[in-house]
DNA sequence: CTGAAAGCGCTTACAG
DNA sequence: CTGAAAGCGCTTACAG
């Protein structure tokens, strides 16, 4: 049950006939004579010694841990981001501590603080979310990634979601659609707000049926089935993210509605699955990996210079036309 | 840069006019008089105090951290497992430290040791993998989950993969297929070996074309396109996991091969995507979530009793018939 | 270059 | 019930 290191630096020191601080120096690149270093290294290797992070964190200036708050790891979107962040963080010797929706939000913040994270990246904050504020209130740097909060005094990075909405609307309008519907995301999420705003900007003179999908597959599937089986079925549907668009595509099959023959569907994100021949989703691509990288880099920069004014990066998006859109019948 | 707790238990103690050890006692449920407890609790709440895990781990009997080694988080398979494990581990107050393929395997083991994990769950070990052995060699309990290693002296849990192969073969044979192909996984992975063995058991008298997909989408996609565009195209294809089956389904579209009209496809796993109307993959379901739960439980039991003989759980599978299989033309 | 010492923030016996 | 003290395994000045 007790989980104590099998060997400690003190034991290494004893066996190498040096002071414990000398072991520490060869471990951390302090000045040590070649002979001594040699001797210590030999013992280090003999035991395959690994210094305790707990002790290091406790005494050192930094813990080397960065928190990453993910909403739902099973959304194909997030693993891609986590991987990208992990790459740049790991390169700089930082470890990452994942907090998912398995723990309650409040508990998540407590965990991050107990863990002594040097900073945290939020990937799915909503405007009303008190957590990022609470963390930075405790002096821990926060980066808002993918979803942002207007006026939040921190580094933020996101796609040009307004433009994404415009691109989707423009594409559908150009094809000749006039009976439009929009499957909306989580109320209050910046991505939902912005994508919706962009879409409405170009469709202001048209009635657009709005249905809430909450960025969730099951909710969207049910909502779209209801929409398609009801009266006044739209000829085109803009989904505020790809997961909802996939749900829509499948719901259409279930309802016997041909896509794109009887219904055009546009998504937003361009996750890997959307490129599959069986899905062939027309969507607006956002630079997923790049967004995650920038988030990690913003945090790194912040850790290097706490006084730097916050930056807000907005990355470009592009329409990817595939097989789910066509002119109305 | 320095990441020190904003408040320490010593400061709390001072403000509450008690000894630091008393603060520790109210935190950990030691015996404290109601009045004293009240007073300390007030200060604790005032600062929203969170004790340092580093200090706790260093002094305490346990770190409360469990390692989970994941091959590729972007395979839809693993997030589901991680989530399930996290649920049961979190319930018992354990945190989980994720190691993905972003770090080199050797480095992964070193990280787990530095982190002082009380145990580790491997989700994608292969027979030749030295890592599980190395970890348990350092006295750290290991559980093999999903993929197992024959004769490895540790707790293991997996699906009945041999039966899975049999079910797939039986289904295809029953439909009347005689020109079969199999898309194989990572050589040496128990899942690949067992599913392959089960499939061959029922098809021993038939020539079965084997193509290596390595459990990887891109590799499988390329392999299946080559297979379908070549001579002697099979009428049925068993894919040793769903990701490869999805690749096959999409490759078939790319090659203009109708499924199930000209080609039947069977997968293995039954990940969520396989149930989508657009995919409708006939597959062998393995109890993903249950496997992950059992893995976590096995580790918990092991931590409670290090001397218990290792258990090896094999969970049942079932055929899920959907739209990608039919009699040969 | 090297050692002795202090101290990080806690938990855990040990007295009282 | 409560406090004083030891100690977890390290890093980091500080002497020599």
XYZ file of C-alpha atoms (C1' of nucleotides) in Angstrom:
690
model
C 0.000 0.000 0.000
C 2.723 2.425 0.914
C 4.053 3.924 -2.252
C 7.528 5.073 -1.362
C 10.320 5.348 -3.889
C 12.313 2.132 -3.914
C 15.528 4.154 -3.832
C 16.126 7.718 -2.743
C 18.861 10.115 -3.663
C 20.217 9.727 -0.165
C 20.765 6.024 -0.735
C 22.380 6.762 -4.067
C 24.644 9.248 -2.321
C 25.659 6.776 0.340
C 26.534 4.118 -2.184
C 28.453 6.580 -4.346
C 30.200 7.995 -1.261
C 29.142 11.568 -1.890
C 26.776 14.012 -0.261
C 23.104 13.851 -1.198
C 23.407 17.361 -2.594
C 26.015 16.118 -5.025
C 23.593 13.542 -6.376
C 21.113 16.324 -6.784
C 23.703 18.294 -8.719
C 24.484 15.575 -11.207
C 20.737 15.090 -11.638
C 20.125 18.756 -12.317
C 23.309 19.668 -14.108
C 25.193 21.443 -11.335
C 28.957 21.636 -11.298
C 30.462 18.273 -10.471
C 33.902 16.926 -11.297
C 33.995 14.369 -14.095
C 35.174 11.581 -11.792
C 32.485 12.223 -9.193
C 29.826 12.542 -11.849
C 30.944 9.256 -13.324
C 30.722 7.512 -10.003
C 27.289 8.873 -9.184
C 25.976 8.156 -12.667
C 26.995 4.542 -12.302
C 24.978 4.107 -9.123
C 22.087 6.067 -10.625
C 21.972 3.679 -13.534
C 22.427 0.636 -11.390
C 19.166 1.428 -9.621
C 17.481 3.116 -12.564
C 16.847 5.965 -10.177
C 13.964 8.367 -10.700
C 13.659 11.376 -8.403
C 10.341 11.897 -6.640
C 8.222 14.550 -8.316
C 6.419 15.135 -5.050
C 9.642 16.132 -3.317
C 10.762 18.185 -6.284
C 7.472 20.025 -6.475
C 7.477 20.668 -2.787
C 10.895 22.200 -2.576
C 11.358 23.546 -6.083
C 10.175 26.770 -7.609
C 7.749 24.993 -9.889
C 5.682 21.852 -10.086
C 5.976 21.451 -13.844
C 2.299 20.611 -14.076
C -0.228 22.312 -16.308
C -3.957 21.718 -16.019
C -6.111 21.002 -19.037
C -9.843 21.140 -18.568
C -11.794 19.105 -21.078
C -15.513 18.911 -21.301
C -16.125 15.536 -22.842
C -13.201 13.409 -23.920
C -15.468 11.235 -26.037
C -16.174 14.108 -28.396
C -13.632 13.341 -31.175
C -12.733 16.967 -31.114
C -10.927 17.030 -27.809
C -8.493 14.144 -28.030
C -6.977 15.850 -31.057
C -6.517 19.013 -29.043
C -5.153 17.253 -25.989
C -2.610 15.477 -28.119
C -1.472 18.706 -29.743
C -1.154 20.471 -26.394
C 0.634 17.544 -24.863
C 3.187 17.674 -27.662
C 4.215 21.265 -27.097
C 3.971 21.062 -23.307
C 5.980 17.868 -23.095
C 8.663 19.406 -25.274
C 9.163 22.000 -22.586
C 9.308 19.472 -19.807
C 5.812 20.158 -18.536
C 3.383 17.451 -17.525
C -0.302 17.774 -18.028
C -3.034 17.094 -15.566
C -6.355 16.359 -17.196
C -9.641 17.335 -15.645
C -12.702 15.993 -17.414
C -16.413 16.191 -16.747
C -16.110 13.100 -14.602
C -15.369 15.420 -11.699
C -17.716 18.223 -10.780
C -16.507 21.639 -11.963
C -15.966 22.977 -8.448
C -14.036 19.878 -7.519
C -11.995 20.309 -10.687
C -10.724 23.699 -9.628
C -9.901 22.357 -6.179
C -7.958 19.505 -7.763
C -5.975 21.867 -9.953
C -5.045 23.939 -6.949
C -4.068 20.960 -4.820
C -1.990 19.717 -7.708
C -0.207 23.055 -7.755
C -0.610 23.548 -11.500
C 1.407 26.428 -12.876
C -1.356 27.323 -15.264
C -4.480 25.896 -16.858
C -6.058 25.682 -20.276
C -9.846 25.637 -20.507
C -11.233 24.145 -23.692
C -14.922 24.500 -23.164
C -15.638 27.447 -20.921
C -18.971 29.173 -21.198
C -19.657 32.806 -20.450
C -21.279 32.070 -17.124
C -18.532 29.699 -16.071
C -17.077 30.860 -12.741
C -14.183 28.429 -12.841
C -11.613 30.212 -15.000
C -12.129 33.327 -12.932
C -11.812 31.449 -9.703
C -8.552 29.883 -10.769
C -6.970 33.088 -11.950
C -8.290 34.674 -8.776
C -5.896 32.360 -6.987
C -3.056 33.674 -9.089
C -2.975 30.796 -11.523
C -2.623 31.822 -15.183
C -5.517 30.717 -17.349
C -5.773 30.327 -21.115
C -9.126 30.062 -22.827
C -8.916 27.768 -25.814
C -11.495 27.181 -28.549
C -14.274 28.715 -26.511
C -13.662 32.191 -25.195
C -15.256 34.623 -22.789
C -15.729 38.195 -23.870
C -13.676 40.570 -21.791
C -12.083 37.851 -19.702
C -8.669 39.169 -18.689
C -6.588 36.279 -19.951
C -4.946 34.861 -23.048
C -7.480 33.449 -25.440
C -7.414 31.628 -28.756
C -10.261 30.639 -31.016
C -11.279 30.192 -34.626
C -12.980 32.945 -36.563
C -16.369 31.527 -35.718
C -18.388 34.462 -37.012
C -16.800 33.994 -40.392
C -17.537 30.276 -40.111
C -21.225 31.050 -39.762
C -21.049 33.420 -42.710
C -19.322 30.850 -44.909
C -21.976 28.270 -44.118
C -24.810 30.704 -44.832
C -23.149 32.000 -47.996
C -22.709 28.503 -49.352
C -26.315 27.516 -48.704
C -27.683 30.787 -50.072
C -25.571 30.498 -53.183
C -26.974 27.043 -53.808
C -30.405 28.621 -53.745
C -31.729 27.521 -50.390
C -34.326 29.741 -48.756
C -35.913 27.472 -46.174
C -33.160 27.218 -43.633
C -32.723 25.715 -40.211
C -29.944 25.932 -37.696
C -28.981 23.372 -35.103
C -27.538 25.371 -32.231
C -24.932 24.488 -29.625
C -24.658 25.070 -25.910
C -26.334 28.370 -25.041
C -23.707 30.790 -23.844
C -20.801 29.018 -25.493
C -18.872 31.549 -27.566
C -18.667 29.159 -30.499
C -22.444 28.827 -30.569
C -22.996 32.552 -30.199
C -20.476 33.536 -32.854
C -21.349 30.886 -35.410
C -24.994 31.727 -34.970
C -24.325 35.434 -35.379
C -22.348 34.915 -38.572
C -25.057 32.707 -40.021
C -27.822 35.156 -39.175
C -25.841 38.048 -40.550
C -26.358 36.741 -44.074
C -29.815 35.313 -43.530
C -31.397 38.230 -41.721
C -34.213 38.554 -44.241
C -35.073 34.868 -44.132
C -36.939 32.901 -41.473
C -34.470 30.511 -39.905
C -35.827 27.725 -37.746
C -33.589 27.225 -34.750
C -33.358 23.937 -32.928
C -31.148 23.330 -29.918
C -28.681 20.482 -30.172
C -26.394 21.427 -27.300
C -23.310 20.214 -29.220
C -24.474 16.785 -28.174
C -25.008 13.808 -30.471
C -28.040 12.273 -28.809
C -29.828 15.537 -28.217
C -29.206 16.592 -31.798
C -30.283 13.268 -33.227
C -33.626 13.474 -31.463
C -34.085 17.125 -32.376
C -33.377 16.572 -36.059
C -35.658 13.567 -36.301
C -38.431 15.700 -34.870
C -37.596 18.530 -37.237
C -37.581 16.314 -40.315
C -40.790 14.525 -39.479
C -42.617 17.769 -38.786
C -44.305 20.190 -41.180
C -42.407 22.812 -43.197
C -39.266 20.786 -43.398
C -36.294 23.007 -44.277
C -34.220 22.307 -47.374
C -30.971 23.139 -45.661
C -29.575 22.749 -42.169
C -26.562 24.442 -40.643
C -25.185 22.588 -37.634
C -22.995 24.609 -35.312
C -20.534 21.751 -34.998
C -19.672 18.508 -36.737
C -20.854 16.149 -34.032
C -24.345 17.610 -34.427
C -24.024 17.422 -38.205
C -23.183 13.732 -37.962
C -26.241 13.253 -35.802
C -28.283 15.121 -38.421
C -26.948 12.968 -41.237
C -27.867 9.818 -39.360
C -31.230 11.173 -38.328
C -31.943 11.931 -41.976
C -31.259 8.310 -42.859
C -33.595 7.226 -40.087
C -36.311 9.525 -41.405
C -35.759 8.475 -44.998
C -34.729 11.964 -46.027
C -32.165 12.006 -48.799
C -29.046 14.108 -48.294
C -28.268 16.188 -50.249
C -31.282 15.475 -52.507
C -33.957 16.603 -50.086
C -31.807 18.195 -47.426
C -28.446 19.932 -47.440
C -26.344 19.745 -44.308
C -23.366 21.904 -43.364
C -21.278 21.337 -40.262
C -18.550 23.239 -38.502
C -15.123 22.012 -37.275
C -14.042 19.419 -39.813
C -13.139 16.626 -37.439
C -11.478 13.593 -39.059
C -14.711 11.598 -39.367
C -16.264 14.306 -41.516
C -13.835 13.498 -44.298
C -14.920 9.849 -44.438
C -16.507 8.859 -47.740
C -19.561 7.571 -45.897
C -20.082 10.932 -44.235
C -18.582 13.347 -46.769
C -19.760 16.253 -44.693
C -19.599 19.725 -46.161
C -18.277 21.771 -43.289
C -16.284 24.780 -42.208
C -12.822 23.761 -41.173
C -11.212 25.285 -38.149
C -7.531 24.672 -37.454
C -8.027 22.358 -34.501
C -4.447 21.351 -33.928
C -3.168 24.864 -34.445
C -5.638 26.268 -31.935
C -4.438 23.799 -29.337
C -0.804 24.553 -30.072
C -1.363 28.271 -29.791
C -3.140 27.739 -26.477
C -0.156 25.843 -25.126
C 2.226 28.459 -26.456
C 0.228 31.296 -24.946
C 0.438 29.576 -21.585
C 4.173 28.992 -21.990
C 4.694 32.660 -22.808
C 2.586 33.670 -19.872
C 4.605 31.490 -17.515
C 7.764 33.114 -18.827
C 6.373 36.615 -18.385
C 3.434 37.031 -16.068
C 3.223 40.745 -16.772
C 2.740 40.543 -20.513
C -0.602 41.978 -21.682
C -3.115 39.250 -22.569
C -3.293 38.216 -26.188
C -6.364 37.144 -28.099
C -5.680 35.096 -31.212
C -8.337 34.453 -33.843
C -7.454 31.820 -36.415
C -8.884 31.671 -39.937
C -11.456 29.123 -41.100
C -12.324 27.756 -44.538
C -15.289 26.124 -46.233
C -14.758 22.501 -47.236
C -17.328 21.466 -49.808
C -18.049 17.746 -49.861
C -21.120 15.686 -50.530
C -23.857 16.835 -48.187
C -24.890 20.025 -49.946
C -26.644 20.627 -53.272
C -29.235 22.998 -54.741
C -32.772 22.520 -53.379
C -34.928 20.072 -55.288
C 6.920 31.507 -12.076
C 7.118 30.141 -8.602
C 4.069 28.036 -7.961
C 3.704 27.992 -4.223
C 0.374 27.548 -2.499
C -1.114 30.923 -1.746
C -1.930 29.759 1.770
C -0.467 26.912 3.792
C -1.894 24.960 6.667
C 0.591 26.729 8.923
C -0.919 30.083 8.049
C -4.378 28.694 8.609
C -3.224 27.410 12.002
C -1.797 30.754 12.997
C -4.962 32.596 12.096
C -7.131 30.041 13.873
C -4.797 30.066 16.869
C -4.180 26.343 16.862
C -1.255 24.092 16.049
C -0.634 23.183 12.437
C -1.240 19.554 13.342
C -4.722 20.482 14.461
C -5.482 21.944 11.067
C -4.270 18.709 9.560
C -6.605 16.817 11.859
C -9.712 18.706 10.884
C -8.692 18.230 7.253
C -8.264 14.500 7.634
C -10.950 13.772 10.167
C -8.891 13.385 13.287
C -10.337 13.993 16.722
C -10.931 17.688 17.287
C -13.328 19.393 19.660
C -16.398 20.898 18.002
C -15.414 24.445 18.945
C -11.880 24.114 17.637
C -13.100 22.440 14.477
C -15.564 25.245 13.936
C -12.872 27.872 14.315
C -10.470 26.139 11.951
C -13.178 25.427 9.399
C -14.048 29.110 9.293
C -10.489 30.086 8.421
C -10.237 27.208 5.966
C -13.281 28.453 4.155
C -12.207 32.050 4.300
C -9.135 31.202 2.231
C -10.717 28.360 0.284
C -7.741 26.342 1.427
C -6.510 23.361 -0.574
C -3.694 21.230 0.871
C -0.679 20.619 -1.324
C -0.745 17.183 -2.934
C 3.006 17.299 -3.266
C 3.447 17.605 0.474
C 0.800 15.005 1.136
C 2.338 12.538 -1.268
C 5.766 13.107 0.177
C 4.855 12.466 3.746
C 1.849 10.226 3.405
C 1.690 6.509 2.854
C 0.248 6.935 -0.604
C 0.245 9.352 -3.494
C -3.295 8.606 -4.599
C -2.195 8.535 -8.217
C -2.802 5.743 -10.664
C -1.157 5.604 -14.070
C -3.124 4.860 -17.214
C -1.184 4.087 -20.330
C -3.063 4.765 -23.539
C -1.752 4.096 -26.982
C -3.627 6.604 -29.086
C -6.213 8.854 -27.518
C -7.641 9.727 -30.929
C -8.872 6.157 -31.406
C -12.529 6.528 -30.297
C -12.071 3.384 -28.338
C -9.829 4.742 -25.616
C -11.627 7.864 -24.433
C -14.563 5.666 -23.539
C -12.283 3.457 -21.475
C -10.488 6.334 -19.808
C -13.783 7.826 -18.808
C -15.013 4.579 -17.306
C -11.789 4.063 -15.367
C -11.765 7.629 -14.193
C -15.262 7.169 -12.807
C -14.418 4.251 -10.571
C -10.989 5.562 -9.593
C -12.304 9.020 -8.752
C -14.975 7.472 -6.608
C -12.237 6.029 -4.452
C -10.355 9.269 -4.213
C -7.680 8.302 -6.688
C -6.373 10.611 -9.377
C -5.263 9.379 -12.727
C -2.110 10.209 -14.548
C -2.378 9.684 -18.281
C 0.546 8.574 -20.388
C -0.087 8.608 -24.122
C 2.047 7.845 -27.135
C 3.180 11.456 -27.148
C 5.957 10.384 -24.805
C 8.327 7.566 -25.693
C 7.501 4.299 -23.921
C 10.703 4.261 -21.857
C 10.081 7.825 -20.803
C 6.542 6.850 -19.919
C 7.683 4.337 -17.359
C 10.136 6.835 -15.907
C 7.332 9.375 -15.598
C 5.073 6.928 -13.816
C 7.822 6.142 -11.346
C 8.692 9.788 -10.721
C 5.011 10.462 -10.207
C 4.961 7.750 -7.604
C 1.900 6.028 -9.033
C 0.464 3.351 -6.777
C -0.364 1.192 -9.756
C -0.819 1.342 -13.498
C -3.274 0.142 -16.093
C -1.963 -0.688 -19.559
C -4.567 -0.606 -22.308
C -2.519 -1.535 -25.331
C 0.384 -3.723 -24.306
C 1.849 -6.106 -26.830
C 3.557 -9.370 -26.024
C 7.020 -7.970 -26.625
C 6.355 -4.881 -24.570
C 8.964 -4.605 -21.803
C 7.198 -1.794 -20.026
C 4.622 -3.577 -17.888
C 7.333 -5.917 -16.691
C 9.684 -3.086 -15.937
C 7.065 -1.290 -13.865
C 6.072 -4.296 -11.842
C 9.759 -5.046 -11.471
C 9.905 -1.844 -9.483
C 7.169 -3.121 -7.237
C 4.355 -1.209 -8.859
C 1.166 -3.227 -9.427
C 0.169 -3.488 -13.068
C -3.157 -4.368 -14.659
C -3.395 -5.363 -18.292
C -6.625 -4.138 -19.808
C -8.140 -5.002 -23.173
C -4.871 -6.358 -24.507
C -3.220 -9.026 -22.434
C 0.085 -10.872 -22.308
C 0.051 -14.617 -21.959
C 1.578 -15.712 -18.697
C 2.223 -12.209 -17.456
C 2.038 -12.396 -13.651
C -0.533 -9.672 -13.117
C -4.245 -8.993 -13.113
C -5.659 -8.982 -16.618
C -9.018 -8.318 -18.209
C -10.097 -8.719 -21.785
C -13.012 -9.652 -24.010
C -13.483 -13.167 -25.282
C -11.666 -12.325 -28.477
C -11.367 -15.866 -29.765
C -15.129 -16.153 -29.604
C -15.382 -12.795 -31.341
C -13.416 -14.171 -34.274
C -15.627 -17.251 -34.325
C -18.821 -15.213 -34.308
C -17.609 -13.142 -37.235
C -16.594 -16.204 -39.222
C -19.787 -18.047 -38.359
C -21.932 -15.151 -39.499
C -20.130 -14.793 -42.823
C -20.108 -18.539 -43.465
C -23.772 -18.802 -42.672
C -24.474 -16.077 -45.194
C -22.749 -18.248 -47.771
C -19.448 -16.474 -48.201
C -16.493 -18.564 -49.298
C -14.043 -15.979 -50.595
C -12.925 -14.364 -47.391
C -10.357 -11.798 -46.374
C -9.200 -10.622 -42.985
C -7.802 -7.227 -42.093
C -5.391 -7.868 -39.253
C -4.275 -5.680 -36.365
C -0.954 -5.004 -34.730
C 1.179 -8.138 -34.882
C 1.722 -9.429 -31.392
C -1.289 -7.707 -29.903
C -3.381 -10.283 -28.058
C -6.580 -8.959 -29.581
C -5.200 -9.480 -33.077
C -3.864 -12.925 -32.282
C -7.031 -14.138 -30.585
C -9.532 -12.682 -33.026
C -7.490 -14.073 -35.871
C -7.349 -17.493 -34.243
C -11.088 -17.590 -33.670
C -11.772 -16.600 -37.254
C -9.390 -19.191 -38.688
C -10.796 -21.872 -36.446
C -14.011 -21.878 -38.469
C -12.460 -21.104 -41.833
C -9.585 -23.574 -41.734
C -10.648 -25.258 -44.936
C -10.995 -21.978 -46.847
C -8.282 -19.760 -48.247
C -8.378 -16.521 -46.302
C -6.505 -13.549 -47.703
C -4.836 -11.665 -44.873
C -3.996 -8.004 -45.131
C -2.312 -6.027 -42.367
C -4.133 -2.951 -41.145
C -2.283 -2.454 -37.867
C -5.468 -1.271 -36.122
C -4.797 1.996 -37.922
C -7.278 3.906 -40.070
C -4.913 5.198 -42.728
C -2.977 1.997 -43.105
C -6.210 0.016 -43.369
C -7.756 2.410 -45.833
C -4.806 2.066 -48.188
C -4.650 -1.690 -47.740
C -8.348 -2.186 -48.476
C -8.293 0.038 -51.540
C -5.446 -2.078 -52.885
C -7.299 -5.266 -52.006
C -10.527 -4.179 -53.676
C -8.877 -2.933 -56.835
C -6.829 -6.112 -57.239
C -7.790 -9.484 -58.755
C -9.793 -12.099 -56.874
C -11.674 -9.643 -54.807
C -13.141 -11.328 -51.710
C -16.889 -11.232 -51.090
C -16.461 -10.739 -47.360
C -13.996 -9.005 -45.119
C -13.486 -9.462 -41.392
C -11.738 -6.516 -39.787
C -10.120 -7.188 -36.436
C -11.413 -3.916 -35.051
C -13.999 -1.284 -35.854
C -11.610 1.495 -36.789
C -10.268 -0.707 -39.552
C -13.806 -1.663 -40.557
C -14.706 1.999 -40.896
C -11.665 2.468 -43.082
C -12.783 -0.507 -45.148
C -16.290 0.867 -45.546
C -14.924 4.185 -46.766
C -12.355 2.542 -49.001
C -15.179 0.545 -50.577
C -17.003 3.767 -51.393
C -13.824 5.144 -52.922
C -13.438 2.024 -55.041
C -17.081 1.980 -56.053
C -17.664 -1.348 -54.373
C -21.161 -1.718 -52.974
C -21.517 -2.827 -49.354
C -23.125 -5.223 -48.638
C -24.077 -5.907 -52.286
C -20.615 -6.753 -53.526
C -18.765 -6.937 -50.256
C -19.741 -7.818 -46.716
C -17.827 -6.223 -43.883
C -17.716 -7.282 -40.237
C -15.892 -5.343 -37.553
C -15.037 -5.966 -33.953
C -15.548 -3.728 -30.868
C -18.786 -1.893 -31.540
C -17.621 1.622 -30.873
C -20.377 4.261 -30.856
C -19.791 5.336 -34.474
C -20.510 1.821 -35.699
C -24.132 2.224 -34.688
C -24.604 5.328 -36.822
C -27.112 4.866 -39.630
C -24.538 5.989 -42.170
C -22.129 3.285 -41.043
C -24.472 0.571 -39.771
C -21.550 -1.731 -39.236
C -22.181 -5.339 -38.456
C -19.718 -6.081 -35.718
C -18.920 -8.093 -32.628
C -19.582 -6.077 -29.542
C -17.213 -6.201 -26.647
C -18.208 -4.637 -23.325
C -15.858 -1.675 -23.543
C -17.007 0.188 -20.497
C -17.244 -2.944 -18.414
C -13.713 -3.981 -19.344
C -12.395 -0.622 -18.216
C -14.352 -0.793 -14.976
C -13.096 -4.251 -14.207
C -9.537 -3.108 -14.881
C -9.929 -0.296 -12.389
C -11.528 -2.632 -9.872
C -8.799 -5.207 -10.254
C -6.247 -2.514 -9.508
C -8.226 -1.312 -6.498
C -8.405 -4.854 -5.150
C -4.719 -5.311 -5.746
C -3.895 -2.131 -3.845
C -6.003 -3.382 -0.978
C -4.300 -6.760 -0.951
C -0.952 -7.058 -2.669
C -0.697 -10.742 -1.947
C -3.903 -11.837 -3.658
C -3.283 -14.231 -6.564
C -3.630 -12.520 -9.957
C -7.010 -12.727 -11.608
C -7.691 -12.991 -15.299
C -11.168 -11.934 -16.370
C -12.578 -12.728 -19.790
C -15.792 -10.928 -20.667
C -18.392 -12.176 -23.144
C -18.943 -10.734 -26.618
C -21.931 -10.740 -28.925
C -22.624 -10.381 -32.633
C -24.472 -7.228 -33.638
C -25.967 -7.621 -37.074
C -26.539 -4.368 -38.914
C -26.319 -3.311 -42.511
C -22.901 -4.238 -43.846
C -23.382 -7.946 -44.311
C -25.516 -9.913 -46.773
C -25.304 -13.117 -48.805
C -22.775 -13.006 -51.667
C -24.138 -11.837 -55.011
C 34.108 21.107 -6.833
C 31.839 19.394 -2.548
C 29.468 18.848 1.957
C 26.442 20.259 5.836
C 22.239 22.497 6.648
C 17.884 24.660 6.001
C 13.410 24.215 4.499
C 9.344 23.155 1.113
C 4.039 21.825 3.359
C 2.263 18.410 5.005
C 1.053 13.613 8.156
C 1.859 11.022 11.896
C 3.230 9.173 16.175
C 4.167 10.972 20.887
C 3.445 13.427 24.938
C 0.580 15.921 27.885
C -8.533 16.976 22.634
C -4.198 19.435 21.497
C 0.652 20.889 20.711
C 5.647 20.206 19.744
C 8.545 17.529 16.968
C 10.197 14.401 13.558
C 10.587 13.400 8.939
C 9.004 12.453 3.888
C 12.878 13.263 -0.523
C 14.344 16.547 -2.598
C 16.628 21.715 -4.168
C 19.100 25.472 -3.030
C 21.984 28.821 -1.005
C 26.147 28.821 1.974
C 30.581 27.646 3.480
C 34.874 25.712 2.662
